[in-house]
Every structure is written in C-alpha cells, then in structure tokens.
Coordinates of C-alpha atoms in Angstrom, one line a residue:
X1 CA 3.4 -14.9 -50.6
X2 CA 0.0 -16.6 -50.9
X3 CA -2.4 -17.3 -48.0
X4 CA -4.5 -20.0 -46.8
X5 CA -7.8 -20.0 -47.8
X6 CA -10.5 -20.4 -45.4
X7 CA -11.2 -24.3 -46.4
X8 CA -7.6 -25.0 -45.7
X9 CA -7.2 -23.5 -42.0
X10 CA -10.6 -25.7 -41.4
X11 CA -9.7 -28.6 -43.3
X12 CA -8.9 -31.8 -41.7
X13 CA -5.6 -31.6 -42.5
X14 CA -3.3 -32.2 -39.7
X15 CA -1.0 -29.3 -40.5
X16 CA -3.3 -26.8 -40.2
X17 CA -5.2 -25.3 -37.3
X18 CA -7.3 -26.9 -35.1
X19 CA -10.3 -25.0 -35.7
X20 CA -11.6 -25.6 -31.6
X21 CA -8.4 -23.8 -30.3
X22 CA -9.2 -20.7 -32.6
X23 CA -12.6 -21.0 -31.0
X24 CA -11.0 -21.7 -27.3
X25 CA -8.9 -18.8 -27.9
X26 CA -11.8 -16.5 -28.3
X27 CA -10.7 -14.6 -31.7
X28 CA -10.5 -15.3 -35.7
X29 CA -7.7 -15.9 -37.8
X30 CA -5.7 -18.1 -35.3
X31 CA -3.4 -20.0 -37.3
X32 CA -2.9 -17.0 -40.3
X33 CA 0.6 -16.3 -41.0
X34 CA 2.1 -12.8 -39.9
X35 CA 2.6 -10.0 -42.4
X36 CA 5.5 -8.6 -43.8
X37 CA 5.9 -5.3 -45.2
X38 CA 8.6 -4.4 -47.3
X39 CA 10.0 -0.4 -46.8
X40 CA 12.3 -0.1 -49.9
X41 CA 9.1 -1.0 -52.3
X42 CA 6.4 1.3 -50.4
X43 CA 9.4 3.8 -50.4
X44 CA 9.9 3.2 -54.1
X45 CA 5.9 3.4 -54.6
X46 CA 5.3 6.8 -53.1
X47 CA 8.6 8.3 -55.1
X48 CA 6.7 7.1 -58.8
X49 CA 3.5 8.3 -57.3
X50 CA 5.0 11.8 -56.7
X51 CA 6.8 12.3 -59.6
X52 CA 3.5 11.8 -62.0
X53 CA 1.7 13.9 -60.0
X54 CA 4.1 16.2 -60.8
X55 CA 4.2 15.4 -64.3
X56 CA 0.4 16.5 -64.3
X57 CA 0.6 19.6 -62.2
X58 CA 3.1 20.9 -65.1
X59 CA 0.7 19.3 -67.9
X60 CA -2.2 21.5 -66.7
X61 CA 0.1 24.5 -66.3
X62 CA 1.1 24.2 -69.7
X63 CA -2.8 23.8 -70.8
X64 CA -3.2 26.8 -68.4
X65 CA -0.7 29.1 -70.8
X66 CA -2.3 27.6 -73.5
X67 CA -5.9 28.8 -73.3
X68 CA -4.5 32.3 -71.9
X69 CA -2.5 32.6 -74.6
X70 CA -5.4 32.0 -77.8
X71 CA -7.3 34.5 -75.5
X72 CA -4.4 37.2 -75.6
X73 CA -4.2 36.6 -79.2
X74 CA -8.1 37.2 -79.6
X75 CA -8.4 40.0 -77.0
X76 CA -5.2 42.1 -78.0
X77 CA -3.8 41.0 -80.8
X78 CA -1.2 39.9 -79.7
X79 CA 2.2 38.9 -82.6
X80 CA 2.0 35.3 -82.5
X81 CA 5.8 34.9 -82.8
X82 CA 5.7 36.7 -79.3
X83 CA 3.4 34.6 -77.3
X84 CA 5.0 31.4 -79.5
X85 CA 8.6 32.8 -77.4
X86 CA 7.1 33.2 -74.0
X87 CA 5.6 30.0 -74.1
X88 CA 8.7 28.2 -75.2
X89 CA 10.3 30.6 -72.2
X90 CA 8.2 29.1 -69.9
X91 CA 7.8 25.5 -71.2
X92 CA 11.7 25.8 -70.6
X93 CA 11.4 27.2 -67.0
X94 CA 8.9 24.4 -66.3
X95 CA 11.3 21.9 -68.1
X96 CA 14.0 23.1 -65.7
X97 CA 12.4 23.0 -62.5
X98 CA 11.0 19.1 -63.6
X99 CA 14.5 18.2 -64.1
X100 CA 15.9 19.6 -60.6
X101 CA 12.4 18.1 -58.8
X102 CA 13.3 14.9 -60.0
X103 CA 17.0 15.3 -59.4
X104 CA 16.6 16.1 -55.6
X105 CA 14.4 12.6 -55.6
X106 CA 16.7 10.3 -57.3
X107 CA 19.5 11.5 -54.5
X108 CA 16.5 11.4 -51.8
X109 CA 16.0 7.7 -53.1
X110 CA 19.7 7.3 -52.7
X111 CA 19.6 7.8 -49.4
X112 CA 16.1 5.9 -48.8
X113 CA 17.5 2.8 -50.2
X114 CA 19.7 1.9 -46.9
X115 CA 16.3 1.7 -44.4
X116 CA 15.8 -1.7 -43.4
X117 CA 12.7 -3.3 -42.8
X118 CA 10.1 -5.9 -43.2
X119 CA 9.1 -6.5 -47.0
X120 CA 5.9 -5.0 -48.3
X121 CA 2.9 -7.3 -48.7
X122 CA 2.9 -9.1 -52.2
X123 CA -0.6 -7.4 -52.5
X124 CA 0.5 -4.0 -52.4
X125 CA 3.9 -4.1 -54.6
X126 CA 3.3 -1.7 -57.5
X127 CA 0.1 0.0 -56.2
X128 CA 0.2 3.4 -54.7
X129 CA 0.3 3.2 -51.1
X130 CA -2.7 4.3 -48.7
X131 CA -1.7 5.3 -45.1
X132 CA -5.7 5.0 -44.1
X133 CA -5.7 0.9 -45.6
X134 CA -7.1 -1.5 -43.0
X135 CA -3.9 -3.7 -43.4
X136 CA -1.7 -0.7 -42.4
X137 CA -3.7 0.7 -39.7
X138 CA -3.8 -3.0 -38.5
X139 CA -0.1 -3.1 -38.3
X140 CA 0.1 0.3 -36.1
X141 CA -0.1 0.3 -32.5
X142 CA -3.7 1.6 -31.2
X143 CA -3.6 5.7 -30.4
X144 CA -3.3 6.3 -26.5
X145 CA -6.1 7.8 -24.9
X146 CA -6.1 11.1 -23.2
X147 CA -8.7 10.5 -20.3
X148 CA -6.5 6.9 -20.1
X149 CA -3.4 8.9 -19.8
X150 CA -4.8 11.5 -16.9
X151 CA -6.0 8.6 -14.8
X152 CA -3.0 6.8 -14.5
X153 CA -1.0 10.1 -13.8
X154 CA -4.0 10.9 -11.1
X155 CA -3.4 7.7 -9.5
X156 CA 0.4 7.7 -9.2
X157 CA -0.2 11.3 -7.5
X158 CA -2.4 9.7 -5.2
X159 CA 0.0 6.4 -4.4
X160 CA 2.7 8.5 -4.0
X161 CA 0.6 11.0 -1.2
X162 CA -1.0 8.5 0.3
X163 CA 1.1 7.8 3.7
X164 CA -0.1 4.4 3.6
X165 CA 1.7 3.1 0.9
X166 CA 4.8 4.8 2.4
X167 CA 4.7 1.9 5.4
X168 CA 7.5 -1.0 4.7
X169 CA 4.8 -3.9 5.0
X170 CA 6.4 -5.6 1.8
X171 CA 7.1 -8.3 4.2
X172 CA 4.6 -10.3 6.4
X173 CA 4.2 -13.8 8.0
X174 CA 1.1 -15.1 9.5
X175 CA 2.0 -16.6 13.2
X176 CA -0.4 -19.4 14.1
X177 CA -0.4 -19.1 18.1
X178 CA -3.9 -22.2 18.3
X179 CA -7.3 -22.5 17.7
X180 CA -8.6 -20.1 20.1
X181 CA -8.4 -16.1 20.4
X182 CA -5.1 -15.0 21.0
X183 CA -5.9 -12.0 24.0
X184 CA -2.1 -10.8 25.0
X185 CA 1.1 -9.7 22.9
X186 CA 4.4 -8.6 23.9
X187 CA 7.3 -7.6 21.7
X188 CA 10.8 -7.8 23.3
X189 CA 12.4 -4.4 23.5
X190 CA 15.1 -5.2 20.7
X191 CA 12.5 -6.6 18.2
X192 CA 13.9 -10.3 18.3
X193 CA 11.2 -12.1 20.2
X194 CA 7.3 -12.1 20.3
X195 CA 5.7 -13.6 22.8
X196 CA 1.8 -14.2 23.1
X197 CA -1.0 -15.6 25.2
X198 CA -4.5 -16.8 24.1
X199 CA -7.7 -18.1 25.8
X200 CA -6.5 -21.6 25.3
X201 CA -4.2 -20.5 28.2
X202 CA -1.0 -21.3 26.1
X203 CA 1.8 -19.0 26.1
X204 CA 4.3 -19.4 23.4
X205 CA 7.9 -17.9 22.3
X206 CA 8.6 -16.8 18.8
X207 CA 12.2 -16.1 17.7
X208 CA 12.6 -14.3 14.9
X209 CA 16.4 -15.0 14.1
X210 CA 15.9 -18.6 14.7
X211 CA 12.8 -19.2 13.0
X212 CA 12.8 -21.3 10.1
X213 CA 9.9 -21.8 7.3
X214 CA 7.2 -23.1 9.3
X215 CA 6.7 -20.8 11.5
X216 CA 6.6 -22.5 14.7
X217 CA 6.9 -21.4 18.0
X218 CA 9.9 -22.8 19.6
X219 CA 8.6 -22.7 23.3
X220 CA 5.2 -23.4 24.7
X221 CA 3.8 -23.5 28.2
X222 CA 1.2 -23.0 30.7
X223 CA 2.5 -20.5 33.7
X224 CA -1.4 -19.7 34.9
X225 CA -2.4 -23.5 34.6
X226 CA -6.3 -23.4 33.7
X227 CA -6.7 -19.2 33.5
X228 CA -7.1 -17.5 30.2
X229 CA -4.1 -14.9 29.6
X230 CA -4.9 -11.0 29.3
X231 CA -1.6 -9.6 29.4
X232 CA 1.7 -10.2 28.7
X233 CA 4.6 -7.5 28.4
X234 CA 8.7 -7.7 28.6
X235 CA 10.7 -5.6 31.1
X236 CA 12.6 -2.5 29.8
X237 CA 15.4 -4.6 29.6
X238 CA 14.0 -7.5 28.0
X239 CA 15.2 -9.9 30.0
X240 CA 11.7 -10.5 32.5
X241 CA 8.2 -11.1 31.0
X242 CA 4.7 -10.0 33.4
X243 CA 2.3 -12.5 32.6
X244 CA -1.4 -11.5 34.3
X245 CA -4.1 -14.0 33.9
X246 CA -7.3 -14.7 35.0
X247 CA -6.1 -15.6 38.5
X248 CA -5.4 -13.7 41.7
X249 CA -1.4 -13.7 41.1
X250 CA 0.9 -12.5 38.8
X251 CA 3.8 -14.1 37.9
X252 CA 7.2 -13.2 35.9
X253 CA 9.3 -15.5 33.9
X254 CA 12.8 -14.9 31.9
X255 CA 12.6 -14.6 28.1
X256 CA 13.3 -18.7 27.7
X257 CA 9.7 -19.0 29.9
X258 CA 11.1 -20.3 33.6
X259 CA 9.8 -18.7 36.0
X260 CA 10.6 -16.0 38.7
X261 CA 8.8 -15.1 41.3
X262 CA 4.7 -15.3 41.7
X263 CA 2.5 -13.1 43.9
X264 CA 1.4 -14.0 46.6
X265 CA -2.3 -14.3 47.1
X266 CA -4.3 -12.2 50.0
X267 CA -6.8 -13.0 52.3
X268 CA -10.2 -12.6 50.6
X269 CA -12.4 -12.4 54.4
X270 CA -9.9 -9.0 55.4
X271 CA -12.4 -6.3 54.4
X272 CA -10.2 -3.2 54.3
X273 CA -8.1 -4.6 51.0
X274 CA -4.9 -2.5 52.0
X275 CA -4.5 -4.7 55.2
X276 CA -4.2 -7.9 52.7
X277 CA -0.7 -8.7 51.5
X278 CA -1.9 -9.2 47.7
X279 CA -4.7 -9.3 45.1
X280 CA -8.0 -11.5 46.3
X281 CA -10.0 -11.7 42.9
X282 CA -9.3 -11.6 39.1
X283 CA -6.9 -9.8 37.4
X284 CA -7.2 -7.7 34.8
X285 CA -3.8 -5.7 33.6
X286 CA -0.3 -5.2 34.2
X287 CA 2.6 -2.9 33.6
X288 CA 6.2 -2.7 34.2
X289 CA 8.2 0.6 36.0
X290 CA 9.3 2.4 32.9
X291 CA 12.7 3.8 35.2
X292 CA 12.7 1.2 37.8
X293 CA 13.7 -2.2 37.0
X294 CA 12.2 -4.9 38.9
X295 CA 9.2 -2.9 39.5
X296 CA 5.7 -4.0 38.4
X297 CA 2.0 -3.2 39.1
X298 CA -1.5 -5.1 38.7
X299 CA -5.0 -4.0 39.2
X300 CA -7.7 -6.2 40.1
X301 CA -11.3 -6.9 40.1
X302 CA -10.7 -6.2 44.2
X303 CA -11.0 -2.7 43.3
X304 CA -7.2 -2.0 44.2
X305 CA -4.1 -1.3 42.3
X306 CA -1.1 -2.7 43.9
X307 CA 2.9 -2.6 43.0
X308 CA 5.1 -5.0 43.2
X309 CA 9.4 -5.5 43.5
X310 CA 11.0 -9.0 41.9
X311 CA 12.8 -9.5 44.8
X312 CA 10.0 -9.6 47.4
X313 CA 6.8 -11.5 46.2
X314 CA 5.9 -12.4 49.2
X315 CA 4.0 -8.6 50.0
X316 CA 3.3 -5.7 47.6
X317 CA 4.8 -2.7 47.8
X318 CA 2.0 -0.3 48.2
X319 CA -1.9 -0.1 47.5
X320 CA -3.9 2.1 45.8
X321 CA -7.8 2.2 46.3
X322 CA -10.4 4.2 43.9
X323 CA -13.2 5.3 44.8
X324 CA -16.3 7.1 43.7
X325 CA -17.2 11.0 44.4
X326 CA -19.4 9.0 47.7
X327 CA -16.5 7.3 48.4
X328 CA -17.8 3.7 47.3
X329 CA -15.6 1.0 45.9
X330 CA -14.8 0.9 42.1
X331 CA -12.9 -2.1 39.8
X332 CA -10.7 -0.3 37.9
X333 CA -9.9 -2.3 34.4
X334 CA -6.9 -0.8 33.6
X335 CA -4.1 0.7 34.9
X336 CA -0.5 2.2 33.6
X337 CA 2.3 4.5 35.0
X338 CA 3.3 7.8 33.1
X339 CA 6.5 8.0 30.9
X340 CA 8.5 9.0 33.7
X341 CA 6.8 6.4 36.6
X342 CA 5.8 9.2 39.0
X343 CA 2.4 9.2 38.2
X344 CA -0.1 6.1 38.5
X345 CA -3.5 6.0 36.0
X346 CA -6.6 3.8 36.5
X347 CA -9.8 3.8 34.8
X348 CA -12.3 2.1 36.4
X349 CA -15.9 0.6 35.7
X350 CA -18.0 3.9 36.3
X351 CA -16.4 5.6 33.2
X352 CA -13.6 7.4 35.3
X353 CA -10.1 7.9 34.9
X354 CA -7.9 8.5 38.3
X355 CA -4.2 9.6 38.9
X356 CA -2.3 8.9 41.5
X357 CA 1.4 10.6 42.8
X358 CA 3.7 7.0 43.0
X359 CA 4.4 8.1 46.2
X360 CA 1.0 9.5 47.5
X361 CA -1.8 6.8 47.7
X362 CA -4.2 8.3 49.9
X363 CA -6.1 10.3 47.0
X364 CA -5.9 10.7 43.3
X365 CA -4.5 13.6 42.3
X366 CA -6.2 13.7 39.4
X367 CA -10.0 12.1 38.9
X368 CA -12.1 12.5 35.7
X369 CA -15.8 11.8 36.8
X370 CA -17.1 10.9 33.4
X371 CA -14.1 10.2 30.9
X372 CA -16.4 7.4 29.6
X373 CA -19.8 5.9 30.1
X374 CA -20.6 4.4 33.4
X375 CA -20.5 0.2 33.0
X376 CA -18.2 0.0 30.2
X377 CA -14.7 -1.2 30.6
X378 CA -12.5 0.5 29.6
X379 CA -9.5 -1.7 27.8
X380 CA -6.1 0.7 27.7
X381 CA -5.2 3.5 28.8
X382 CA -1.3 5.3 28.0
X383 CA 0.9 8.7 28.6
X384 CA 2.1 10.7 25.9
X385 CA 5.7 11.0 25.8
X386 CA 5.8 14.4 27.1
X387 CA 3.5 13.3 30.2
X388 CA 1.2 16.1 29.4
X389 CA -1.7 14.1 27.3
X390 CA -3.4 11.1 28.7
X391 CA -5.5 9.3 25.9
X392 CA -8.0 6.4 26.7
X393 CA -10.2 3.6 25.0
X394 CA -14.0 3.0 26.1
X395 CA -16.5 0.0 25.5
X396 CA -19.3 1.7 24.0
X397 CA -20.1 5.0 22.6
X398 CA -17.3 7.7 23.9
X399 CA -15.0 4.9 22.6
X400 CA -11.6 7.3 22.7
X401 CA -10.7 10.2 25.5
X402 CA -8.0 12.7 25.5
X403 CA -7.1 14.2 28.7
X404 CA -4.8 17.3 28.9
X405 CA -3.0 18.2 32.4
X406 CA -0.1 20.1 33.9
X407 CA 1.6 18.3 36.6

C-alpha cells in the first residue's frame, strides 16, 4: 500500500486535501490514509526471528565445546576418540532439543494462525518487528496517568460526600413574576400553587399542574391597589391566602384571588391604640393560626400586634402592645405564633425579641433586651418544631439569634 507524497496531499488536485482545512483543523497529516497492521505476518516475523536466534545460541555452544575441548586435549591429554564421542554426544543432545524447540513452534504457529486482525504495514512485512517503533507506539493508546487516576477518584469521593449534590434540583424553571422586585412568596400547603407579590403591587397565581411551556401566570390582580406587597402566606388548609401590604388593612382572598374579608381600619387621633378597632399605620407582616383556622395576626408600624377571625373583620380580636424596659412604645417588624399557637413572638426596632401567652396580653412573658442591634429591623423571626428554640434574622451585624426557653 503506497502513500501520498507530500506534493500530492498539497497539490491542486481536487481529490486530495484541502491543505487550509488541515490548517483549520490545527494538526498535520489530515487527509493520510489510516494504517493497517497485519497480525498473522508480525506473528510469522517474531516465530523466524526466534528460531535463528536459536540457531546461534546452539552455534556458539558448539564453538564453546570446541575450544574446551583443543584445551582438554592440550592440558590432559586427553584420547581424541573420547572427546570426538562426547562431542558428537552433545552435538546430538543439542540436535535434539533444536528439533523439539522448533516442534513446540510450528504447533504454537498452528494455533497463532486463527487470530484475526488488521494487516501489517507493507513497510514492515519481512523485517523483524520492534515493539519500541514510532508507528507501533503510535497505534497504542497513551499510558494512564497515576496522579490523573487519584484525582478523579478524589473527586468522586468528594461528589458523593458532599450533601449538596444529594438535593434533587435536576429540575428548575425560572418564573418571571415583572420588572420590579418580587418581596412576598407563598407556597400552597400541597405544593400545587405558588403565589407571589412584588413592588409593582401585582399579585399573581402560578399552577403548577396546569402550566404549560411559557410559564405564565394564569391569574393576576391588584388586592392592595397602589401599596407594595410584603407578605403573602396560604392557610393551613390552603384554601385562604393573607395578603399584608403597605396599607393599614389586611385582606384575605381564596386560592382563585376573590376576595374575603378586609380589616377594617382604626382611628389614627385615639392615642391608647388598644381602644382602636384595627391597625392605623403601615403594615409590616402577617401569619396564620397554625391550629386555629380562620385565625390570623398583623403587626404594624402602630407599635401593636393584633389578631384577627375571618368571620368578624369588622374588630380584631385582641391587642398586643411592646414596650421598652421604660415602658415607651416600640414598632415591632415582625411577628409569628409558636408551633403550637400558644405563644405570640415579636421583634421590634430596638433589637428586642418579646413573647407573649395568646391568651395573656398585658406583658410579655418572655423579653430579650438586646437579641439584635438597636435600629435594625429585624425581617423573620420562627419556632422550632419542638417550641423550645426561637431563631431570628437581624439587619446589620448580629445578623442571626438563637434563643433557648422552657415554657
């Protein structure tokens, strides 16, 4: 099989290479036909090259017996009829053994002559074959590399440890809710709908049964009118929604967005804020009864915490004031009740945290002075399951509290 010459792969012949591809392809010999390598013939090689080396591994034994022969014959006088019969002894030996060597290779042939495999290289046919030739070592695949090896086992330790890889986020979608920042979220209790609330004062429904592949929403509305949303969370049963906004008055709707009920709105001129019959400035959070259903409450920038029943808007059910060690007013930012709803928790703009009995709202029955710096707001606050841990989120630098208690 004769190859190409370099003047024919970069001729202008149309049947050859195009020399810019081999050069847009970034390495030489693009266009060079594959090898071949025939097995039988490099099988065939190595048998010849065997059996004359053992053809001259017996030739220099024979000169070997030769030489110590002429100098027993000089040294001891030795009969030369005797040596003559040893050596014929042992040219017979040798004889023998070059008869079995090559016997055992003929039948090892035998059996070598049903491999299959690509032809040996014209080049090479009749030529003893060399395992360390450039074409050869260019046909083998490259040696693996020990450091290579350890890394990649090293890594697969570490994907399999790390717990992060073990979370099932092989599926994700990317919900557009508008332009502006989305500020609430609220995941129905089953999983099936999402529902969020942005700054462009939009809320909007997301089904995830029904959605097809654009992603839409398939409800939109305005319940607060021109107030940005802050929170938005779905009753334990799934079938109410609390929406608090920048306004005075919460409001519920049903899961298809109609509404239900709205606080109402207190008198702003009453000074003693439990004598008003609901909120008189901005809202801030919201959270549902985790046992009772129907049941609500909302702080406020009034510096009160009030809760609320569905089926009486017109008056909250009861108030809840904090206050300072001197007894002076304090907004609390956020508010929550405890896994079983007996207990009430507020923290409030001077970096405390304050715990109320549901049913006692005269004074807190717990109060952390400094859980978090004074003038911070402090965005969420949440019970442990077990009711005995109270953890916390600051603005600025104590940015998480833990808080253990006995109740």
């Amino acid at each position: 099989m004769e190859r190409s010459g370099p003047s024919e792969a970069t001729g202008s012949d149309a049947s050859g290479p195009d020399p810019q591809l081999a050069v847009t392809m970034g390495f030489t010999g693009f266009g060079k036909k594959a090898r071949t390598f025939d097995l039988e013939a490099m099988f065939e090689q190595t048998r010849r090259t065997a059996v004359e080396r053992s053809r001259k591994t017996l030739a220099r034994e024979k000169e070997e017996e030769m030489s110590r022969e002429k100098e027993l014959r000089q040294n001891e006088d030795i009969e030369p009829t005797s040596s003559r019969s040893n050596v014929v002894r042992d040219c017979s030996k040798s004889s023998s053994r070059d008869t079995s060597s090559s016997e055992s290779e003929e039948s090892s042939d035998s059996s070598d002559d049903e491999l299959i495999g690509p032809p040996l290289p014209p080049k090479m046919v009749g030529k003893p074959v060399n395992f360390m030739d450039e074409d050869i070592l260019s046909a083998l695949p490259p040696p693996l590399n020990e450091e290579e090896e350890a890394e990649e086992e090293e890594e697969e330790e570490e994907e399999e440890e790390n717990p992060v890889h073990k979370i099932p986020d092989s599926h994700e979608i990317t919900l557009k809710h508008g332009t502006k920042t989305v500020s609430a979220l609220g995941l129905d209790p089953s999983g099936a709908r999402l529902v969020t609330g942005g700054y462009d004062y939009d809320v909007k429904f997301w089904d995830f049964a029904g959605m097809d592949a654009s992603f839409k929403a398939f409800r939109s509305l305005q319940p607060c009118e021109c107030h940005q949303i802050k929170s938005l969370q779905y009753s334990n049963t799934g079938d109410m929604i609390l929406v608090v906004s920048g306004s005075s008055q919460a409001k519920v709707i049903d899961r298809d967005g109609f509404e239900v009920m709205e606080c109402i709105k207190g008198d702003q001129y009453i000074v003693d804020m439990a004598n008003t019959k609901g909120h008189t400035a901005m809202l801030h959070t919201g959270s549902w009864h985790p046992k009772i259903k129907g049941e609500f409450m909302t702080c406020s920038n009034d510096a009160t915490v009030r809760t609320w029943e569905v089926e009486n808007p017109k008056k909250q059910k009861s108030v809840f004031k904090p206050r300072t060690m001197q007894g002076k007013k304090v907004i609390p930012t956020t508010c929550t009740y405890s896994r079983d709803g007996n207990l009430i928790a507020a923290a409030c703009q001077n970096g405390s945290i304050q715990i109320w009995d549901r049913n006692l709202t005269v004074h807190p029955k717990f109060h952390y002075k400094q859980a978090h710096d004074s003038g911070t707001d402090t965005s969420c606050v949440t019970f442990s399951y077990d009711g005995n841990v109270l953890a916390s989120r600051g603005g600025r630098l104590k940015t998480f509290f833990l808080m253990y208690f006995s109740i």
